[in-house]
Amino acid sequence: MTGTRTTVVVLFLLPAVVLLGALVVYPIGYSVIRSLYDQSGDGFAGFDNYRALFTDDGIRAALKNNIIWIVFAPTVATALGLVFAVLTERVRWGTAFKLIVFMPMVISMLAAGIIFRLVYDQDPDKGVANAIWVGVHDTFAESSAFPKAHPGRESPLIADPASKGAFLTREPVRAGEVISLPLVGVAPDQLPDAAAPAATARAEPDKVTGTVWQDFTRGKGVGTLGAPDPAELGYAGMTIEAVEDGRVVASTEAGDDGTFTLPKAADGAHLRLPADNFKEPYNGLDWLGPSLVTPAIIGSYIWMWAGFAMVLIAAGLASVPRELMEAARVDGADEWQVFRRITVPLLAPVLAVVTVTLMINVLKVFDLVFIIAPGSSQDDANVLALELYRKGFSEDQPGIASAIAVFLLLLVIPVMWFNVRRLRREGRR
């Protein structure tokens, strides 16, 4: 009877053992052996491939980024999951909120990478992150409407040697004169909505008047050079300064038709169009540039995995005795004290399991980095799993790729051991 039972057990376990051996044990064993040979696979290299892990610049950059990932991604995702789990217990629509937060987990890494490649696009018209960032920036510091404007032919304006990006009149101006400040370089459809057909200013005693406008008529060459034409538009809102001995003695803004008026103080001064008139539009941050690419990709990872942390923590929170919380409130503890001294300590085992699980997951991250980071920044965003792929498939260095795989396994084993040990300890309670 015992022999029959043993046979049944073996038969049931055999498929799992075969699959485990074929898909796990054999690849691990082969990787260990292959890591000890040179790139051709014929010559024994010993630990040379492992030595490359700490001398190759690409691998060292990947290792540094992996450390950043391990420190920040699991910590922030677990913290957000804890906050979400606690808050959703206090709102009527908590279930709907949990569903929304958990929904990114349904999306594959490939799809999430494509989504965030668009989210982080530099162009604010395409990238949501920069659209929001530019909107906030422009609320406090509006961009110029004339970033490409510059003096045209036979212009009375020259580049101001004392102020980079500004333009200055060649000669001083006099009260009672009408000054023409023609510019070119801005398409009519890109001028401010308030821009009206340019008009010639009227002379006024004891004042300096003039017009600043787009001296170009589309389809008709340049029209009358140096004089406003009916089809030409004024530079509405452009700032004009009167400068004398390096000091601004008067300042004004052009009207919708480009006309402006300066007081008598401008008599004898040079007129200047300050550089602020010609600032390039603010296009936000270079999220996928060398300095921000790793934090940006970590942000996309947190977006995906905060829901996973929230669900596990919420399950642990459901088992926390409510009597302890009520007793603390009766004793005078506020909500922050209840959270810090009761909720978090009781959830510590769950928080540890979630954090360690995310650490294991982070060590294997590949898809998001490969898809989100553009080619110009991929070296700066590099991680070990991506470097393994590049060494094995792009650079044809299977020996070093196998060494990276073994190194990753060695990094994961202690974390897995800690997790299994904690789960067994919890199971014995």
GROMACS .gro file of C-alpha atoms in nm:
model
  429
    1MET     CA    1   0.000   0.000   0.000
    2THR     CA    2   0.286   0.233   0.091
    3GLY     CA    3   0.460   0.160  -0.241
    4THR     CA    4   0.142   0.235  -0.435
    5ARG     CA    5   0.100   0.560  -0.248
    6THR     CA    6   0.460   0.659  -0.319
    7THR     CA    7   0.413   0.581  -0.688
    8VAL     CA    8   0.100   0.801  -0.702
    9VAL     CA    9   0.286   1.085  -0.529
   10VAL     CA   10   0.578   1.055  -0.771
   11LEU     CA   11   0.346   1.049  -1.073
   12PHE     CA   12   0.170   1.363  -0.955
   13LEU     CA   13   0.496   1.542  -0.880
   14LEU     CA   14   0.677   1.428  -1.194
   15PRO     CA   15   0.529   1.687  -1.438
   16ALA     CA   16   0.609   1.970  -1.197
   17VAL     CA   17   0.962   1.836  -1.134
   18VAL     CA   18   1.028   1.799  -1.508
   19LEU     CA   19   0.904   2.150  -1.582
   20LEU     CA   20   1.095   2.293  -1.287
   21GLY     CA   21   1.412   2.120  -1.399
   22ALA     CA   22   1.372   2.222  -1.763
   23LEU     CA   23   1.267   2.582  -1.706
   24VAL     CA   24   1.453   2.673  -1.385
   25VAL     CA   25   1.728   2.434  -1.274
   26TYR     CA   26   1.881   2.372  -1.617
   27PRO     CA   27   1.894   2.742  -1.723
   28ILE     CA   28   2.049   2.837  -1.388
   29GLY     CA   29   2.309   2.560  -1.410
   30TYR     CA   30   2.390   2.641  -1.772
   31SER     CA   31   2.424   3.014  -1.692
   32VAL     CA   32   2.666   2.939  -1.408
   33ILE     CA   33   2.880   2.718  -1.634
   34ARG     CA   34   2.863   2.958  -1.931
   35SER     CA   35   2.973   3.250  -1.710
   36LEU     CA   36   3.305   3.074  -1.654
   37TYR     CA   37   3.392   3.060  -2.027
   38ASP     CA   38   3.502   3.326  -2.273
   39GLN     CA   39   3.277   3.487  -2.531
   40SER     CA   40   3.329   3.209  -2.787
   41GLY     CA   41   3.238   2.945  -2.528
   42ASP     CA   42   3.551   2.739  -2.607
   43GLY     CA   43   3.808   2.879  -2.363
   44PHE     CA   44   3.782   2.864  -1.986
   45ALA     CA   45   3.787   3.219  -1.848
   46GLY     CA   46   3.750   3.152  -1.476
   47PHE     CA   47   3.625   3.460  -1.294
   48ASP     CA   48   3.723   3.709  -1.565
   49ASN     CA   49   3.359   3.767  -1.659
   50TYR     CA   50   3.272   3.836  -1.295
   51ARG     CA   51   3.564   4.077  -1.271
   52ALA     CA   52   3.410   4.269  -1.561
   53LEU     CA   53   3.102   4.334  -1.345
   54PHE     CA   54   3.305   4.581  -1.141
   55THR     CA   55   3.530   4.723  -1.413
   56ASP     CA   56   3.291   4.773  -1.708
   57ASP     CA   57   3.149   5.129  -1.702
   58GLY     CA   58   2.812   5.021  -1.839
   59ILE     CA   59   2.764   4.751  -1.577
   60ARG     CA   60   2.875   4.982  -1.295
   61ALA     CA   61   2.624   5.248  -1.408
   62ALA     CA   62   2.354   4.979  -1.420
   63LEU     CA   63   2.446   4.861  -1.069
   64LYS     CA   64   2.429   5.219  -0.938
   65ASN     CA   65   2.084   5.265  -1.092
   66ASN     CA   66   1.967   4.934  -0.947
   67ILE     CA   67   2.064   5.059  -0.602
   68ILE     CA   68   1.859   5.375  -0.662
   69TRP     CA   69   1.565   5.159  -0.774
   70ILE     CA   70   1.588   4.931  -0.468
   71VAL     CA   71   1.605   5.223  -0.225
   72PHE     CA   72   1.327   5.441  -0.366
   73ALA     CA   73   1.080   5.239  -0.576
   74PRO     CA   74   0.967   4.980  -0.313
   75THR     CA   75   0.974   5.239  -0.032
   76VAL     CA   76   0.760   5.497  -0.212
   77ALA     CA   77   0.520   5.236  -0.358
   78THR     CA   78   0.469   5.077  -0.013
   79ALA     CA   79   0.424   5.417   0.155
   80LEU     CA   80   0.164   5.521  -0.103
   81GLY     CA   81  -0.009   5.184  -0.071
   82LEU     CA   82  -0.028   5.233   0.307
   83VAL     CA   83  -0.172   5.583   0.273
   84PHE     CA   84  -0.427   5.471   0.015
   85ALA     CA   85  -0.529   5.166   0.223
   86VAL     CA   86  -0.586   5.377   0.535
   87LEU     CA   87  -0.769   5.658   0.354
   88THR     CA   88  -1.001   5.428   0.158
   89GLU     CA   89  -1.136   5.295   0.487
   90ARG     CA   90  -1.270   5.640   0.565
   91VAL     CA   91  -1.450   5.731   0.243
   92ARG     CA   92  -1.779   5.601   0.108
   93TRP     CA   93  -1.639   5.541  -0.241
   94GLY     CA   94  -1.334   5.353  -0.113
   95THR     CA   95  -1.399   5.045  -0.327
   96ALA     CA   96  -1.414   5.252  -0.645
   97PHE     CA   97  -1.093   5.431  -0.547
   98LYS     CA   98  -0.917   5.098  -0.485
   99LEU     CA   99  -1.032   4.977  -0.826
  100ILE     CA  100  -0.890   5.286  -0.996
  101VAL     CA  101  -0.556   5.266  -0.813
  102PHE     CA  102  -0.523   4.893  -0.878
  103MET     CA  103  -0.620   4.918  -1.245
  104PRO     CA  104  -0.263   4.991  -1.372
  105MET     CA  105  -0.166   4.643  -1.252
  106VAL     CA  106  -0.385   4.503  -1.532
  107ILE     CA  107  -0.173   4.683  -1.792
  108SER     CA  108   0.137   4.504  -1.918
  109MET     CA  109   0.480   4.657  -1.869
  110LEU     CA  110   0.505   4.704  -2.246
  111ALA     CA  111   0.181   4.904  -2.262
  112ALA     CA  112   0.271   5.105  -1.952
  113GLY     CA  113   0.609   5.188  -2.105
  114ILE     CA  114   0.446   5.316  -2.424
  115ILE     CA  115   0.197   5.522  -2.221
  116PHE     CA  116   0.469   5.688  -2.015
  117ARG     CA  117   0.694   5.743  -2.316
  118LEU     CA  118   0.413   5.969  -2.437
  119VAL     CA  119   0.345   6.116  -2.091
  120TYR     CA  120   0.708   6.229  -2.066
  121ASP     CA  121   0.729   6.366  -2.421
  122GLN     CA  122   0.921   6.695  -2.431
  123ASP     CA  123   0.653   6.867  -2.644
  124PRO     CA  124   0.382   7.006  -2.410
  125ASP     CA  125   0.127   6.949  -2.686
  126LYS     CA  126   0.195   6.573  -2.661
  127GLY     CA  127   0.336   6.504  -2.313
  128VAL     CA  128   0.092   6.531  -2.022
  129ALA     CA  129   0.371   6.586  -1.766
  130ASN     CA  130   0.508   6.890  -1.949
  131ALA     CA  131   0.161   7.017  -2.036
  132ILE     CA  132   0.086   7.042  -1.663
  133TRP     CA  133   0.434   7.171  -1.578
  134VAL     CA  134   0.426   7.439  -1.849
  135GLY     CA  135   0.073   7.540  -1.745
  136VAL     CA  136   0.187   7.596  -1.387
  137HIS     CA  137   0.503   7.777  -1.501
  138ASP     CA  138   0.318   8.007  -1.740
  139THR     CA  139   0.072   8.098  -1.464
  140PHE     CA  140   0.356   8.272  -1.279
  141ALA     CA  141   0.596   8.355  -1.565
  142GLU     CA  142   0.427   8.400  -1.901
  143SER     CA  143   0.633   8.312  -2.207
  144SER     CA  144   0.703   8.562  -2.481
  145ALA     CA  145   0.480   8.579  -2.788
  146PHE     CA  146   0.772   8.688  -3.009
  147PRO     CA  147   1.053   8.433  -2.954
  148LYS     CA  148   1.189   8.446  -3.310
  149ALA     CA  149   1.141   8.817  -3.381
  150HIS     CA  150   1.447   9.012  -3.501
  151PRO     CA  151   1.531   9.328  -3.698
  152GLY     CA  152   1.496   9.304  -4.074
  153ARG     CA  153   1.678   9.480  -4.355
  154GLU     CA  154   1.771   9.848  -4.312
  155SER     CA  155   1.637   9.838  -3.958
  156PRO     CA  156   1.704  10.121  -3.711
  157LEU     CA  157   1.764   9.849  -3.448
  158ILE     CA  158   2.089   9.672  -3.363
  159ALA     CA  159   2.182   9.405  -3.107
  160ASP     CA  160   2.231   9.563  -2.765
  161PRO     CA  161   2.595   9.500  -2.661
  162ALA     CA  162   2.505   9.548  -2.292
  163SER     CA  163   2.208   9.308  -2.282
  164LYS     CA  164   2.220   8.973  -2.458
  165GLY     CA  165   1.909   8.909  -2.667
  166ALA     CA  166   1.788   9.271  -2.660
  167PHE     CA  167   1.775   9.522  -2.948
  168LEU     CA  168   1.864   9.893  -2.930
  169THR     CA  169   1.804  10.190  -3.163
  170ARG     CA  170   2.116  10.306  -3.344
  171GLU     CA  171   2.052  10.672  -3.259
  172PRO     CA  172   1.898  10.853  -2.961
  173VAL     CA  173   1.535  10.956  -3.000
  174ARG     CA  174   1.386  11.301  -2.955
  175ALA     CA  175   1.054  11.417  -2.813
  176GLY     CA  176   0.802  11.494  -3.085
  177GLU     CA  177   0.949  11.230  -3.318
  178VAL     CA  178   0.763  10.925  -3.449
  179ILE     CA  179   0.987  10.619  -3.424
  180SER     CA  180   0.949  10.311  -3.644
  181LEU     CA  181   1.067   9.982  -3.495
  182PRO     CA  182   1.010   9.720  -3.768
  183LEU     CA  183   1.070   9.352  -3.688
  184VAL     CA  184   1.037   9.026  -3.877
  185GLY     CA  185   1.048   8.656  -3.792
  186VAL     CA  186   0.705   8.583  -3.642
  187ALA     CA  187   0.436   8.421  -3.855
  188PRO     CA  188   0.113   8.626  -3.851
  189ASP     CA  189  -0.086   8.329  -3.716
  190GLN     CA  190   0.153   8.308  -3.420
  191LEU     CA  191   0.110   8.668  -3.308
  192PRO     CA  192  -0.105   8.736  -2.998
  193ASP     CA  193  -0.480   8.713  -3.051
  194ALA     CA  194  -0.510   9.082  -2.959
  195ALA     CA  195  -0.280   9.191  -3.245
  196ALA     CA  196  -0.448   9.442  -3.476
  197PRO     CA  197  -0.338   9.593  -3.808
  198ALA     CA  198  -0.032   9.807  -3.749
  199ALA     CA  199  -0.088  10.183  -3.747
  200THR     CA  200   0.148  10.477  -3.782
  201ALA     CA  201   0.170  10.661  -3.451
  202ARG     CA  202   0.086  11.029  -3.430
  203ALA     CA  203   0.352  11.276  -3.320
  204GLU     CA  204   0.292  11.436  -2.980
  205PRO     CA  205   0.484  11.732  -2.832
  206ASP     CA  206   0.710  11.645  -2.538
  207LYS     CA  207   0.654  11.273  -2.599
  208VAL     CA  208   0.821  10.998  -2.798
  209THR     CA  209   0.577  10.795  -3.004
  210GLY     CA  210   0.623  10.511  -3.247
  211THR     CA  211   0.516  10.173  -3.381
  212VAL     CA  212   0.662   9.827  -3.338
  213TRP     CA  213   0.521   9.578  -3.586
  214GLN     CA  214   0.574   9.279  -3.816
  215ASP     CA  215   0.725   9.443  -4.127
  216PHE     CA  216   0.634   9.169  -4.369
  217THR     CA  217   0.331   9.115  -4.592
  218ARG     CA  218   0.272   8.750  -4.677
  219GLY     CA  219   0.242   8.689  -5.050
  220LYS     CA  220   0.354   9.041  -5.137
  221GLY     CA  221   0.722   9.038  -5.059
  222VAL     CA  222   0.801   9.286  -4.785
  223GLY     CA  223   0.544   9.550  -4.882
  224THR     CA  224   0.666   9.901  -4.803
  225LEU     CA  225   0.989   9.847  -4.616
  226GLY     CA  226   1.005  10.040  -4.289
  227ALA     CA  227   0.641  10.153  -4.291
  228PRO     CA  228   0.323   9.976  -4.169
  229ASP     CA  229   0.112   9.819  -4.444
  230PRO     CA  230  -0.263   9.736  -4.409
  231ALA     CA  231  -0.197   9.359  -4.394
  232GLU     CA  232   0.079   9.388  -4.131
  233LEU     CA  233   0.007   9.341  -3.761
  234GLY     CA  234   0.130   9.527  -3.456
  235TYR     CA  235   0.334   9.354  -3.185
  236ALA     CA  236   0.067   9.384  -2.919
  237GLY     CA  237   0.205   9.392  -2.566
  238MET     CA  238   0.573   9.425  -2.657
  239THR     CA  239   0.778   9.613  -2.396
  240ILE     CA  240   0.972   9.922  -2.505
  241GLU     CA  241   1.226  10.087  -2.275
  242ALA     CA  242   1.404  10.421  -2.295
  243VAL     CA  243   1.766  10.373  -2.185
  244GLU     CA  244   2.012  10.651  -2.102
  245ASP     CA  245   2.363  10.586  -1.965
  246GLY     CA  246   2.266  10.224  -1.895
  247ARG     CA  247   1.957  10.325  -1.690
  248VAL     CA  248   1.594  10.269  -1.786
  249VAL     CA  249   1.435  10.616  -1.767
  250ALA     CA  250   1.094  10.521  -1.906
  251SER     CA  251   0.906  10.210  -2.014
  252THR     CA  252   0.578  10.123  -2.185
  253GLU     CA  253   0.396   9.846  -2.373
  254ALA     CA  254   0.278   9.857  -2.731
  255GLY     CA  255  -0.094   9.868  -2.796
  256ASP     CA  256  -0.284   9.617  -3.007
  257ASP     CA  257  -0.186   9.804  -3.324
  258GLY     CA  258   0.180   9.823  -3.218
  259THR     CA  259   0.177  10.195  -3.131
  260PHE     CA  260   0.342  10.319  -2.813
  261THR     CA  261   0.398  10.646  -2.626
  262LEU     CA  262   0.686  10.734  -2.393
  263PRO     CA  263   0.702  11.045  -2.170
  264LYS     CA  264   0.940  11.338  -2.207
  265ALA     CA  265   1.195  11.150  -1.994
  266ALA     CA  266   1.274  10.943  -2.306
  267ASP     CA  267   1.405  11.252  -2.486
  268GLY     CA  268   1.769  11.189  -2.581
  269ALA     CA  269   1.762  10.823  -2.480
  270HIS     CA  270   1.798  10.511  -2.690
  271LEU     CA  271   1.493  10.286  -2.725
  272ARG     CA  272   1.547   9.924  -2.630
  273LEU     CA  273   1.339   9.613  -2.685
  274PRO     CA  274   1.444   9.403  -2.380
  275ALA     CA  275   1.539   9.038  -2.409
  276ASP     CA  276   1.225   8.930  -2.221
  277ASN     CA  277   1.029   9.008  -2.538
  278PHE     CA  278   1.216   8.733  -2.721
  279LYS     CA  279   1.237   8.451  -2.468
  280GLU     CA  280   1.185   8.107  -2.616
  281PRO     CA  281   0.858   7.949  -2.498
  282TYR     CA  282   0.904   7.738  -2.186
  283ASN     CA  283   0.874   7.373  -2.289
  284GLY     CA  284   0.901   7.216  -1.945
  285LEU     CA  285   1.152   6.964  -1.818
  286ASP     CA  286   1.352   6.713  -2.017
  287TRP     CA  287   1.200   6.418  -1.830
  288LEU     CA  288   1.383   6.164  -2.043
  289GLY     CA  289   1.715   6.348  -2.040
  290PRO     CA  290   2.024   6.214  -1.859
  291SER     CA  291   1.947   6.371  -1.520
  292LEU     CA  292   1.576   6.288  -1.482
  293VAL     CA  293   1.527   5.968  -1.681
  294THR     CA  294   1.574   5.728  -1.387
  295PRO     CA  295   1.337   5.916  -1.148
  296ALA     CA  296   1.085   5.945  -1.433
  297ILE     CA  297   1.087   5.569  -1.499
  298ILE     CA  298   1.066   5.497  -1.125
  299GLY     CA  299   0.757   5.719  -1.121
  300SER     CA  300   0.593   5.503  -1.388
  301TYR     CA  301   0.679   5.189  -1.187
  302ILE     CA  302   0.520   5.336  -0.874
  303TRP     CA  303   0.208   5.422  -1.076
  304MET     CA  304   0.177   5.055  -1.165
  305TRP     CA  305   0.267   4.890  -0.835
  306ALA     CA  306   0.123   5.124  -0.569
  307GLY     CA  307  -0.214   4.952  -0.628
  308PHE     CA  308  -0.058   4.612  -0.559
  309ALA     CA  309   0.083   4.742  -0.230
  310MET     CA  310  -0.250   4.902  -0.139
  311VAL     CA  311  -0.449   4.579  -0.187
  312LEU     CA  312  -0.213   4.370   0.027
  313ILE     CA  313  -0.193   4.633   0.300
  314ALA     CA  314  -0.572   4.680   0.297
  315ALA     CA  315  -0.610   4.304   0.352
  316GLY     CA  316  -0.374   4.325   0.650
  317LEU     CA  317  -0.553   4.634   0.780
  318ALA     CA  318  -0.884   4.447   0.779
  319SER     CA  319  -0.742   4.205   1.038
  320VAL     CA  320  -0.618   4.478   1.275
  321PRO     CA  321  -0.828   4.477   1.598
  322ARG     CA  322  -1.043   4.789   1.599
  323GLU     CA  323  -1.063   4.778   1.979
  324LEU     CA  324  -0.701   4.889   2.006
  325MET     CA  325  -0.764   5.195   1.788
  326GLU     CA  326  -1.080   5.289   1.975
  327ALA     CA  327  -0.903   5.248   2.309
  328ALA     CA  328  -0.622   5.479   2.191
  329ARG     CA  329  -0.877   5.741   2.080
  330VAL     CA  330  -1.057   5.718   2.413
  331ASP     CA  331  -0.722   5.775   2.586
  332GLY     CA  332  -0.686   6.101   2.394
  333ALA     CA  333  -0.469   6.001   2.097
  334ASP     CA  334  -0.529   6.196   1.777
  335GLU     CA  335  -0.554   6.028   1.435
  336TRP     CA  336  -0.184   6.079   1.355
  337GLN     CA  337  -0.082   5.916   1.683
  338VAL     CA  338  -0.321   5.625   1.622
  339PHE     CA  339  -0.174   5.579   1.276
  340ARG     CA  340   0.190   5.604   1.388
  341ARG     CA  341   0.173   5.411   1.714
  342ILE     CA  342  -0.105   5.156   1.650
  343THR     CA  343  -0.173   5.104   1.279
  344VAL     CA  344   0.185   5.102   1.145
  345PRO     CA  345   0.334   4.871   1.414
  346LEU     CA  346   0.050   4.621   1.371
  347LEU     CA  347   0.095   4.630   0.993
  348ALA     CA  348   0.475   4.595   1.013
  349PRO     CA  349   0.477   4.227   0.901
  350VAL     CA  350   0.258   4.306   0.600
  351LEU     CA  351   0.463   4.615   0.513
  352ALA     CA  352   0.782   4.407   0.527
  353VAL     CA  353   0.639   4.141   0.295
  354VAL     CA  354   0.517   4.403   0.046
  355THR     CA  355   0.849   4.592   0.051
  356VAL     CA  356   1.058   4.276   0.007
  357THR     CA  357   0.831   4.149  -0.274
  358LEU     CA  358   0.870   4.481  -0.456
  359MET     CA  359   1.247   4.471  -0.404
  360ILE     CA  360   1.260   4.132  -0.578
  361ASN     CA  361   1.047   4.272  -0.857
  362VAL     CA  362   1.266   4.583  -0.890
  363LEU     CA  363   1.583   4.378  -0.928
  364LYS     CA  364   1.433   4.223  -1.241
  365VAL     CA  365   1.294   4.546  -1.395
  366PHE     CA  366   1.365   4.559  -1.767
  367ASP     CA  367   1.060   4.642  -1.977
  368LEU     CA  368   0.996   4.994  -1.852
  369VAL     CA  369   1.360   5.103  -1.885
  370PHE     CA  370   1.396   4.949  -2.230
  371ILE     CA  371   1.079   5.113  -2.365
  372ILE     CA  372   1.067   5.452  -2.190
  373ALA     CA  373   1.433   5.556  -2.204
  374PRO     CA  374   1.526   5.692  -2.551
  375GLY     CA  375   1.847   5.574  -2.710
  376SER     CA  376   2.030   5.894  -2.612
  377SER     CA  377   1.952   5.838  -2.241
  378GLN     CA  378   1.948   5.459  -2.219
  379ASP     CA  379   2.301   5.446  -2.080
  380ASP     CA  380   2.196   5.685  -1.801
  381ALA     CA  381   1.884   5.479  -1.721
  382ASN     CA  382   2.058   5.142  -1.755
  383VAL     CA  383   1.983   4.862  -1.504
  384LEU     CA  384   2.131   4.514  -1.466
  385ALA     CA  385   1.851   4.332  -1.647
  386LEU     CA  386   1.879   4.569  -1.944
  387GLU     CA  387   2.259   4.540  -1.943
  388LEU     CA  388   2.222   4.161  -1.946
  389TYR     CA  389   2.006   4.190  -2.258
  390ARG     CA  390   2.248   4.430  -2.426
  391LYS     CA  391   2.557   4.219  -2.351
  392GLY     CA  392   2.387   3.897  -2.459
  393PHE     CA  393   2.206   4.012  -2.773
  394SER     CA  394   2.346   4.347  -2.891
  395GLU     CA  395   2.714   4.320  -2.803
  396ASP     CA  396   2.750   3.940  -2.843
  397GLN     CA  397   2.916   3.884  -2.505
  398PRO     CA  398   2.727   3.582  -2.367
  399GLY     CA  399   2.992   3.511  -2.103
  400ILE     CA  400   2.947   3.850  -1.936
  401ALA     CA  401   2.567   3.829  -1.984
  402SER     CA  402   2.567   3.493  -1.800
  403ALA     CA  403   2.778   3.645  -1.522
  404ILE     CA  404   2.524   3.928  -1.483
  405ALA     CA  405   2.242   3.671  -1.468
  406VAL     CA  406   2.420   3.478  -1.192
  407PHE     CA  407   2.495   3.801  -1.008
  408LEU     CA  408   2.126   3.898  -1.023
  409LEU     CA  409   2.034   3.555  -0.887
  410LEU     CA  410   2.276   3.603  -0.598
  411LEU     CA  411   2.118   3.942  -0.523
  412VAL     CA  412   1.764   3.800  -0.527
  413ILE     CA  413   1.835   3.491  -0.311
  414PRO     CA  414   1.889   3.675   0.023
  415VAL     CA  415   1.574   3.882  -0.031
  416MET     CA  416   1.371   3.571  -0.118
  417TRP     CA  417   1.514   3.387   0.183
  418PHE     CA  418   1.413   3.674   0.411
  419ASN     CA  419   1.062   3.674   0.264
  420VAL     CA  420   1.016   3.296   0.295
  421ARG     CA  421   1.152   3.297   0.651
  422ARG     CA  422   0.910   3.573   0.752
  423LEU     CA  423   0.613   3.393   0.591
  424ARG     CA  424   0.700   3.070   0.775
  425ARG     CA  425   0.728   3.257   1.101
  426GLU     CA  426   0.388   3.416   1.042
  427GLY     CA  427   0.242   3.075   0.957
  428ARG     CA  428   0.356   2.927   1.289
  429ARG     CA  429   0.177   3.192   1.492
   0.00000   0.00000   0.00000
